PDB file of C-alpha atoms and ligand atoms in Angstrom:
ATOM      1  CA  MET D 370     109.360 101.030  90.269  1.00 59.00           C
ATOM      2  CA  SER D 371     107.258 103.572  92.178  1.00 73.00           C
ATOM      3  CA  LYS D 372     108.845 106.695  93.584  1.00 85.00           C
ATOM      4  CA  PRO D 373     109.964 106.586  97.210  1.00 95.00           C
ATOM      5  CA  ALA D 374     107.408 108.210  99.502  1.00 97.00           C
ATOM      6  CA  ILE D 375     110.215 110.110 101.217  1.00 98.00           C
ATOM      7  CA  GLN D 376     113.751 110.865 100.188  1.00 97.00           C
ATOM      8  CA  THR D 377     116.081 113.193 102.045  1.00 98.00           C
ATOM      9  CA  HIS D 378     119.465 114.339 100.808  1.00 97.00           C
ATOM     10  CA  GLU D 379     122.134 115.474 103.251  1.00 97.00           C
ATOM     11  CA  LEU D 380     119.890 117.347 105.649  1.00 98.00           C
ATOM     12  CA  HIS D 381     121.683 119.748 107.944  1.00 98.00           C
ATOM     13  CA  LYS D 382     119.972 121.628 110.728  1.00 98.00           C
ATOM     14  CA  SER D 383     121.352 123.750 113.522  1.00 98.00           C
ATOM     15  CA  TYR D 384     119.819 126.009 116.138  1.00 96.00           C
ATOM     16  CA  ARG D 385     121.452 129.250 117.162  1.00 93.00           C
ATOM     17  CA  LEU D 386     121.209 130.222 120.803  1.00 89.00           C
ATOM     18  CA  GLY D 387     122.939 133.511 121.515  1.00 91.00           C
ATOM     19  CA  LYS D 388     126.527 133.102 120.392  1.00 92.00           C
ATOM     20  CA  THR D 389     126.502 129.314 120.247  1.00 94.00           C
ATOM     21  CA  THR D 390     125.266 127.147 117.427  1.00 95.00           C
ATOM     22  CA  LEU D 391     123.929 123.699 118.157  1.00 96.00           C
ATOM     23  CA  GLN D 392     124.467 121.432 115.176  1.00 97.00           C
ATOM     24  CA  VAL D 393     121.669 118.858 115.421  1.00 98.00           C
ATOM     25  CA  LEU D 394     121.558 117.152 112.004  1.00 98.00           C
ATOM     26  CA  ARG D 395     124.799 116.668 110.110  1.00 98.00           C
ATOM     27  CA  GLY D 396     123.885 115.263 106.742  1.00 97.00           C
ATOM     28  CA  VAL D 397     120.883 112.957 107.106  1.00 98.00           C
ATOM     29  CA  SER D 398     120.042 110.982 103.967  1.00 97.00           C
ATOM     30  CA  PHE D 399     117.431 108.261 103.917  1.00 96.00           C
ATOM     31  CA  ARG D 400     114.557 106.991 101.860  1.00 97.00           C
ATOM     32  CA  VAL D 401     111.271 105.397 102.710  1.00 97.00           C
ATOM     33  CA  ALA D 402     109.454 103.322 100.105  1.00 97.00           C
ATOM     34  CA  ALA D 403     105.729 103.776  99.584  1.00 97.00           C
ATOM     35  CA  GLY D 404     103.923 101.459 101.986  1.00 96.00           C
ATOM     36  CA  GLU D 405     106.892 101.028 104.318  1.00 97.00           C
ATOM     37  CA  PHE D 406     106.773 101.378 108.117  1.00 97.00           C
ATOM     38  CA  VAL D 407     110.042 102.833 109.394  1.00 97.00           C
ATOM     39  CA  ALA D 408     110.925 103.533 113.008  1.00 97.00           C
ATOM     40  CA  ILE D 409     113.545 106.104 113.982  1.00 97.00           C
ATOM     41  CA  VAL D 410     115.141 105.666 117.392  1.00 96.00           C
ATOM     42  CA  GLY D 411     117.649 107.836 119.188  1.00 94.00           C
ATOM     43  CA  ALA D 412     118.436 109.345 122.561  1.00 92.00           C
ATOM     44  CA  SER D 413     116.528 112.332 123.889  1.00 92.00           C
ATOM     45  CA  GLY D 414     117.915 115.454 122.230  1.00 93.00           C
ATOM     46  CA  SER D 415     119.423 113.560 119.296  1.00 95.00           C
ATOM     47  CA  GLY D 416     117.223 115.449 116.819  1.00 96.00           C
ATOM     48  CA  LYS D 417     114.376 113.027 116.102  1.00 96.00           C
ATOM     49  CA  SER D 418     111.605 115.639 116.287  1.00 95.00           C
ATOM     50  CA  THR D 419     113.770 118.091 114.351  1.00 97.00           C
ATOM     51  CA  LEU D 420     114.131 115.532 111.561  1.00 97.00           C
ATOM     52  CA  LEU D 421     110.433 114.675 111.525  1.00 97.00           C
ATOM     53  CA  HIS D 422     109.523 118.367 111.312  1.00 96.00           C
ATOM     54  CA  LEU D 423     111.787 118.778 108.283  1.00 97.00           C
ATOM     55  CA  VAL D 424     110.281 115.722 106.576  1.00 98.00           C
ATOM     56  CA  GLY D 425     106.750 116.978 107.348  1.00 96.00           C
ATOM     57  CA  LEU D 426     107.564 120.434 105.915  1.00 96.00           C
ATOM     58  CA  LEU D 427     106.923 122.091 109.266  1.00 94.00           C
ATOM     59  CA  ASP D 428     110.455 123.520 109.185  1.00 95.00           C
ATOM     60  CA  ARG D 429     113.235 123.986 106.629  1.00 96.00           C
ATOM     61  CA  PRO D 430     116.768 122.545 106.699  1.00 97.00           C
ATOM     62  CA  ASP D 431     119.847 124.809 106.610  1.00 97.00           C
ATOM     63  CA  LYS D 432     121.132 122.651 103.783  1.00 97.00           C
ATOM     64  CA  GLY D 433     119.860 119.601 101.944  1.00 98.00           C
ATOM     65  CA  ARG D 434     116.575 118.563 100.429  1.00 97.00           C
ATOM     66  CA  VAL D 435     113.363 116.738 101.243  1.00 98.00           C
ATOM     67  CA  VAL D 436     111.652 114.990  98.314  1.00 97.00           C
ATOM     68  CA  LEU D 437     108.098 113.774  98.950  1.00 96.00           C
ATOM     69  CA  ASP D 438     106.613 111.386  96.412  1.00 94.00           C
ATOM     70  CA  GLY D 439     109.073 112.677  93.805  1.00 94.00           C
ATOM     71  CA  VAL D 440     108.400 116.377  94.513  1.00 95.00           C
ATOM     72  CA  LYS D 441     111.500 118.442  95.394  1.00 96.00           C
ATOM     73  CA  THR D 442     110.005 120.466  98.206  1.00 97.00           C
ATOM     74  CA  ASP D 443     112.833 123.009  98.454  1.00 95.00           C
ATOM     75  CA  LYS D 444     111.845 124.364  95.045  1.00 91.00           C
ATOM     76  CA  LEU D 445     108.248 125.071  96.056  1.00 95.00           C
ATOM     77  CA  SER D 446     106.678 128.370  97.059  1.00 95.00           C
ATOM     78  CA  ALA D 447     105.425 128.637 100.643  1.00 94.00           C
ATOM     79  CA  GLY D 448     101.856 128.210  99.380  1.00 93.00           C
ATOM     80  CA  ARG D 449     102.648 125.011  97.461  1.00 94.00           C
ATOM     81  CA  ARG D 450     104.536 123.627 100.477  1.00 95.00           C
ATOM     82  CA  ASN D 451     101.504 124.272 102.668  1.00 93.00           C
ATOM     83  CA  ARG D 452      99.253 122.538 100.164  1.00 92.00           C
ATOM     84  CA  LEU D 453     101.540 119.553  99.886  1.00 94.00           C
ATOM     85  CA  ARG D 454     101.733 119.255 103.681  1.00 94.00           C
ATOM     86  CA  CYS D 455      97.982 119.490 103.978  1.00 91.00           C
ATOM     87  CA  GLU D 456      97.300 116.902 101.277  1.00 91.00           C
ATOM     88  CA  ASP D 457     100.135 114.432 101.675  1.00 94.00           C
ATOM     89  CA  VAL D 458     101.268 114.488 105.285  1.00 96.00           C
ATOM     90  CA  GLY D 459      99.470 113.445 108.451  1.00 95.00           C
ATOM     91  CA  PHE D 460     101.185 114.357 111.709  1.00 95.00           C
ATOM     92  CA  VAL D 461     100.691 112.704 115.102  1.00 94.00           C
ATOM     93  CA  PHE D 462     102.327 114.672 117.893  1.00 89.00           C
ATOM     94  CA  GLN D 463     103.542 113.324 121.197  1.00 83.00           C
ATOM     95  CA  PHE D 464     101.211 115.543 123.201  1.00 84.00           C
ATOM     96  CA  TYR D 465      98.207 115.088 120.907  1.00 85.00           C
ATOM     97  CA  HIS D 466      97.718 118.831 120.217  1.00 90.00           C
ATOM     98  CA  LEU D 467      93.959 118.484 120.081  1.00 94.00           C
ATOM     99  CA  LEU D 468      91.861 121.630 120.371  1.00 95.00           C
ATOM    100  CA  GLY D 469      90.250 121.568 123.793  1.00 95.00           C
ATOM    101  CA  GLU D 470      87.182 123.611 122.847  1.00 95.00           C
ATOM    102  CA  LEU D 471      86.292 121.317 119.960  1.00 95.00           C
ATOM    103  CA  LYS D 472      84.531 117.979 120.225  1.00 96.00           C
ATOM    104  CA  VAL D 473      86.181 114.782 118.976  1.00 96.00           C
ATOM    105  CA  MET D 474      84.349 114.904 115.634  1.00 96.00           C
ATOM    106  CA  GLU D 475      85.268 118.558 115.044  1.00 95.00           C
ATOM    107  CA  ASN D 476      88.929 117.949 115.878  1.00 96.00           C
ATOM    108  CA  VAL D 477      89.075 115.149 113.318  1.00 96.00           C
ATOM    109  CA  LEU D 478      87.277 117.243 110.671  1.00 94.00           C
ATOM    110  CA  LEU D 479      89.756 120.117 110.925  1.00 92.00           C
ATOM    111  CA  PRO D 480      92.274 118.995 108.262  1.00 89.00           C
ATOM    112  CA  ALA D 481      89.415 118.395 105.807  1.00 88.00           C
ATOM    113  CA  GLN D 482      88.072 121.869 106.514  1.00 85.00           C
ATOM    114  CA  VAL D 483      91.477 123.430 105.935  1.00 81.00           C
ATOM    115  CA  ASP D 484      91.733 121.518 102.670  1.00 77.00           C
ATOM    116  CA  THR D 485      88.312 122.592 101.344  1.00 80.00           C
ATOM    117  CA  SER D 486      87.232 126.075 100.251  1.00 82.00           C
ATOM    118  CA  ILE D 487      84.599 127.755 102.411  1.00 84.00           C
ATOM    119  CA  LEU D 488      82.141 127.697  99.529  1.00 84.00           C
ATOM    120  CA  ALA D 489      82.600 123.979  98.885  1.00 84.00           C
ATOM    121  CA  TRP D 490      82.478 122.996 102.556  1.00 83.00           C
ATOM    122  CA  PRO D 491      78.664 122.810 103.099  1.00 84.00           C
ATOM    123  CA  LYS D 492      78.382 120.350 100.195  1.00 84.00           C
ATOM    124  CA  ARG D 493      81.229 118.175 101.363  1.00 87.00           C
ATOM    125  CA  ARG D 494      80.500 118.315 105.085  1.00 89.00           C
ATOM    126  CA  THR D 495      78.158 115.319 105.206  1.00 91.00           C
ATOM    127  CA  GLU D 496      80.532 113.087 103.301  1.00 91.00           C
ATOM    128  CA  ARG D 497      83.524 114.232 105.379  1.00 92.00           C
ATOM    129  CA  ARG D 498      81.634 113.682 108.621  1.00 94.00           C
ATOM    130  CA  ALA D 499      80.833 110.158 107.472  1.00 94.00           C
ATOM    131  CA  ARG D 500      84.506 109.478 106.811  1.00 93.00           C
ATOM    132  CA  ALA D 501      85.529 110.936 110.184  1.00 95.00           C
ATOM    133  CA  ALA D 502      82.891 108.830 111.944  1.00 96.00           C
ATOM    134  CA  GLU D 503      84.072 105.714 110.120  1.00 92.00           C
ATOM    135  CA  ILE D 504      87.717 106.255 111.101  1.00 93.00           C
ATOM    136  CA  LEU D 505      86.800 107.033 114.691  1.00 94.00           C
ATOM    137  CA  ASP D 506      84.558 103.996 114.864  1.00 91.00           C
ATOM    138  CA  GLY D 507      87.399 101.821 113.549  1.00 89.00           C
ATOM    139  CA  LEU D 508      89.558 103.146 116.368  1.00 91.00           C
ATOM    140  CA  GLY D 509      86.957 102.231 118.975  1.00 92.00           C
ATOM    141  CA  LEU D 510      85.784 105.801 119.474  1.00 94.00           C
ATOM    142  CA  GLY D 511      82.337 105.547 117.907  1.00 95.00           C
ATOM    143  CA  GLU D 512      80.746 106.386 121.272  1.00 96.00           C
ATOM    144  CA  ARG D 513      83.013 109.376 121.905  1.00 96.00           C
ATOM    145  CA  LEU D 514      82.219 111.677 118.980  1.00 96.00           C
ATOM    146  CA  ARG D 515      80.705 114.398 121.162  1.00 97.00           C
ATOM    147  CA  HIS D 516      83.277 114.272 123.946  1.00 97.00           C
ATOM    148  CA  ARG D 517      85.853 116.991 124.355  1.00 97.00           C
ATOM    149  CA  PRO D 518      89.536 116.015 124.697  1.00 96.00           C
ATOM    150  CA  SER D 519      89.467 116.712 128.450  1.00 96.00           C
ATOM    151  CA  GLU D 520      86.765 114.034 128.753  1.00 97.00           C
ATOM    152  CA  LEU D 521      88.981 111.334 127.203  1.00 96.00           C
ATOM    153  CA  SER D 522      91.777 109.084 128.464  1.00 94.00           C
ATOM    154  CA  GLY D 523      95.311 109.549 127.149  1.00 92.00           C
ATOM    155  CA  GLY D 524      95.064 106.566 124.813  1.00 92.00           C
ATOM    156  CA  GLU D 525      91.715 107.822 123.490  1.00 94.00           C
ATOM    157  CA  ARG D 526      93.177 111.272 122.858  1.00 95.00           C
ATOM    158  CA  GLN D 527      96.043 109.767 120.930  1.00 93.00           C
ATOM    159  CA  ARG D 528      93.603 107.723 118.842  1.00 94.00           C
ATOM    160  CA  VAL D 529      91.701 110.940 118.043  1.00 96.00           C
ATOM    161  CA  ALA D 530      95.019 112.504 116.984  1.00 95.00           C
ATOM    162  CA  ILE D 531      95.664 109.496 114.716  1.00 95.00           C
ATOM    163  CA  ALA D 532      92.161 109.802 113.231  1.00 95.00           C
ATOM    164  CA  ARG D 533      92.799 113.486 112.537  1.00 95.00           C
ATOM    165  CA  ALA D 534      96.143 112.694 110.895  1.00 95.00           C
ATOM    166  CA  LEU D 535      94.470 110.124 108.634  1.00 93.00           C
ATOM    167  CA  MET D 536      91.467 112.276 107.734  1.00 92.00           C
ATOM    168  CA  ASN D 537      92.869 113.600 104.444  1.00 90.00           C
ATOM    169  CA  GLN D 538      94.178 110.151 103.416  1.00 90.00           C
ATOM    170  CA  PRO D 539      97.781 111.331 103.574  1.00 94.00           C
ATOM    171  CA  LYS D 540     100.422 109.524 101.562  1.00 94.00           C
ATOM    172  CA  ILE D 541     102.678 109.711 104.600  1.00 97.00           C
ATOM    173  CA  LEU D 542     101.894 109.402 108.290  1.00 97.00           C
ATOM    174  CA  LEU D 543     104.533 110.912 110.585  1.00 97.00           C
ATOM    175  CA  ALA D 544     104.224 110.000 114.246  1.00 96.00           C
ATOM    176  CA  ASP D 545     106.420 111.657 116.861  1.00 96.00           C
ATOM    177  CA  GLU D 546     106.564 109.467 119.974  1.00 93.00           C
ATOM    178  CA  PRO D 547     102.926 108.457 119.579  1.00 92.00           C
ATOM    179  CA  THR D 548     103.187 106.234 122.649  1.00 90.00           C
ATOM    180  CA  GLY D 549     105.605 108.386 124.642  1.00 87.00           C
ATOM    181  CA  ASN D 550     102.985 109.757 126.969  1.00 84.00           C
ATOM    182  CA  LEU D 551     101.112 106.526 127.631  1.00 86.00           C
ATOM    183  CA  ASP D 552     101.496 103.497 129.896  1.00 87.00           C
ATOM    184  CA  SER D 553     102.974 100.452 128.174  1.00 86.00           C
ATOM    185  CA  LYS D 554      99.666  98.617 127.667  1.00 86.00           C
ATOM    186  CA  THR D 555      97.949 101.658 126.111  1.00 87.00           C
ATOM    187  CA  GLY D 556     101.150 102.335 124.153  1.00 87.00           C
ATOM    188  CA  SER D 557     101.095  98.896 122.595  1.00 87.00           C
ATOM    189  CA  GLN D 558      97.410  99.360 121.686  1.00 87.00           C
ATOM    190  CA  ILE D 559      98.335 102.549 119.813  1.00 89.00           C
ATOM    191  CA  MET D 560     101.136 100.643 118.133  1.00 90.00           C
ATOM    192  CA  ASP D 561      98.600  97.984 117.056  1.00 91.00           C
ATOM    193  CA  VAL D 562      96.430 100.730 115.544  1.00 90.00           C
ATOM    194  CA  LEU D 563      99.354 102.048 113.491  1.00 93.00           C
ATOM    195  CA  LYS D 564     100.313  98.539 112.387  1.00 94.00           C
ATOM    196  CA  ARG D 565      96.731  97.862 111.330  1.00 92.00           C
ATOM    197  CA  PHE D 566      96.667 100.929 109.040  1.00 92.00           C
ATOM    198  CA  HIS D 567     100.033  99.868 107.670  1.00 95.00           C
ATOM    199  CA  THR D 568      99.034  96.261 106.973  1.00 94.00           C
ATOM    200  CA  ASP D 569      95.425  96.796 105.875  1.00 93.00           C
ATOM    201  CA  ALA D 570      95.679 100.100 103.989  1.00 92.00           C
ATOM    202  CA  GLY D 571      99.375 100.080 103.018  1.00 94.00           C
ATOM    203  CA  GLN D 572      99.848 103.342 104.922  1.00 96.00           C
ATOM    204  CA  THR D 573     103.426 104.664 104.760  1.00 97.00           C
ATOM    205  CA  ILE D 574     104.516 105.458 108.319  1.00 97.00           C
ATOM    206  CA  VAL D 575     107.577 107.016 109.889  1.00 98.00           C
ATOM    207  CA  MET D 576     107.454 106.736 113.651  1.00 97.00           C
ATOM    208  CA  VAL D 577     109.884 108.306 116.067  1.00 96.00           C
ATOM    209  CA  THR D 578     110.344 106.621 119.413  1.00 92.00           C
ATOM    210  CA  HIS D 579     112.945 106.060 122.060  1.00 86.00           C
ATOM    211  CA  ASP D 580     111.383 102.708 122.884  1.00 87.00           C
ATOM    212  CA  VAL D 581     113.584 100.191 121.071  1.00 88.00           C
ATOM    213  CA  ALA D 582     111.169  97.316 121.784  1.00 88.00           C
ATOM    214  CA  LEU D 583     108.273  99.144 120.072  1.00 89.00           C
ATOM    215  CA  ALA D 584     110.497 100.106 117.156  1.00 93.00           C
ATOM    216  CA  GLU D 585     111.252  96.439 116.494  1.00 92.00           C
ATOM    217  CA  SER D 586     107.747  95.886 115.182  1.00 89.00           C
ATOM    218  CA  ALA D 587     108.327  98.294 112.258  1.00 94.00           C
ATOM    219  CA  ASP D 588     109.652  97.008 108.896  1.00 94.00           C
ATOM    220  CA  ARG D 589     112.960  98.788 109.450  1.00 96.00           C
ATOM    221  CA  VAL D 590     114.663 100.614 112.311  1.00 96.00           C
ATOM    222  CA  LEU D 591     117.008 103.571 111.800  1.00 97.00           C
ATOM    223  CA  HIS D 592     119.203 105.122 114.489  1.00 97.00           C
ATOM    224  CA  LEU D 593     119.821 108.829 114.881  1.00 97.00           C
ATOM    225  CA  ARG D 594     123.128 109.430 116.589  1.00 96.00           C
ATOM    226  CA  ASP D 595     125.629 112.302 116.384  1.00 96.00           C
ATOM    227  CA  GLY D 596     123.489 113.997 113.760  1.00 97.00           C
ATOM    228  CA  GLN D 597     123.610 110.998 111.433  1.00 96.00           C
ATOM    229  CA  LEU D 598     121.009 108.387 110.599  1.00 96.00           C
ATOM    230  CA  THR D 599     122.247 104.823 110.271  1.00 94.00           C
ATOM    231  CA  ASP D 600     120.762 101.343 109.914  1.00 89.00           C
ATOM    232  CA  ALA D 601     120.277  99.598 113.205  1.00 67.00           C
TER     233      ALA D 601
HETATM  234  N1  LIG L 940     113.780 125.707 118.502  1.00 85.91           N
HETATM  235  C1  LIG L 940     114.914 125.310 119.068  1.00 85.91           C
HETATM  236  N2  LIG L 940     115.874 126.196 119.441  1.00 85.91           N
HETATM  237  C2  LIG L 940     117.019 125.792 119.992  1.00 85.91           C
HETATM  238  N3  LIG L 940     117.347 124.507 120.240  1.00 85.91           N
HETATM  239  C3  LIG L 940     116.439 123.577 119.900  1.00 85.91           C
HETATM  240  C4  LIG L 940     115.181 123.921 119.299  1.00 85.91           C
HETATM  241  N4  LIG L 940     114.484 122.769 119.066  1.00 85.91           N
HETATM  242  C5  LIG L 940     115.279 121.772 119.509  1.00 85.91           C
HETATM  243  N5  LIG L 940     116.450 122.236 119.995  1.00 85.91           N
HETATM  244  C6  LIG L 940     117.561 121.439 120.518  1.00 85.91           C
HETATM  245  O1  LIG L 940     117.960 120.547 119.491  1.00 85.91           O
HETATM  246  C7  LIG L 940     118.221 119.248 120.004  1.00 85.91           C
HETATM  247  C8  LIG L 940     117.355 118.230 119.291  1.00 85.91           C
HETATM  248  O2  LIG L 940     115.998 118.461 119.661  1.00 85.91           O
HETATM  249  P1  LIG L 940     114.824 117.463 119.250  1.00 85.91           P
HETATM  250  O3  LIG L 940     113.586 118.013 119.829  1.00 85.91           O
HETATM  251  O4  LIG L 940     114.875 117.271 117.783  1.00 85.91           O
HETATM  252  O5  LIG L 940     115.303 116.126 119.980  1.00 85.91           O
HETATM  253  P2  LIG L 940     114.557 114.721 120.126  1.00 85.91           P
HETATM  254  O6  LIG L 940     115.485 113.665 119.634  1.00 85.91           O
HETATM  255  O7  LIG L 940     113.217 114.816 119.505  1.00 85.91           O
HETATM  256  O8  LIG L 940     114.426 114.583 121.715  1.00 85.91           O
HETATM  257  P3  LIG L 940     113.258 113.902 122.616  1.00 85.91           P
HETATM  258  O9  LIG L 940     113.453 112.406 122.503  1.00 85.91           O
HETATM  259  O10 LIG L 940     113.564 114.383 123.993  1.00 85.91           O
HETATM  260  O11 LIG L 940     111.925 114.370 122.099  1.00 85.91           O
HETATM  261  C9  LIG L 940     117.966 119.331 121.494  1.00 85.91           C
HETATM  262  O12 LIG L 940     119.213 119.418 122.151  1.00 85.91           O
HETATM  263  C10 LIG L 940     117.151 120.583 121.687  1.00 85.91           C
HETATM  264  O13 LIG L 940     117.457 121.207 122.899  1.00 85.91           O
HETATM  265 MG1  LIG L 941     111.245 114.764 120.259  1.00 85.91          MG
END
């Protein structure tokens, strides 16, 4: 049997604000098989983004462990964690986080640039641009490569963010409220895009949402409540 794409063991996370401590995650353990599409739902403030950031190695838990594709990430140096994040994890943020000064193509190329040494980049640029163009074309953005984010609609921006997240062929795609900022029609188009990558390419996806109806189209829905993650 192949290793789970994601495994977490008893994740605890709190935030300290002055003298008070806010305990957000109280022992979250779950696993996601390779190729699975899991949705995590929960009320605003329940800790969904916090959990996704821990899984994506953007933050560290107070206690507990994240294992990605069999690698115990708590044992890694900061440099190895960064590498693993860069190679294995694609992140789609709720508010796109595209760089306004860069064109669509350049935004999508960024993760590949980060992942390639400066000396190797000129050689690889053509091939990487071709891949970026292919992904963008598949997302209906073939005519938007030279636009800047401010010249795109919300749904188009989110599709650029998805293209960027997929650029390095990550083992895991983490999407934090990818439809949260969009009207319901555009939101369901984004959902269709994610489902297509899941079905056609076997992309492992963990999507956070507070839209229970959207979550239902994932393979499995988990609920975050009172710092614990449970089956729906
Ligand atoms: N850096 C921080 N410092 C202090 N408190 C924080 C920090 N980040 C988040 N919190 C608090 O932790 C709780 C969980 O936040 P989180 O962003 O994970 O919730 P969420 O489930 O993603 O909510 P939403 O659906 O509104 O995005 C919230 O009450 C929030 O105020
Ligand atoms: Mg959130």
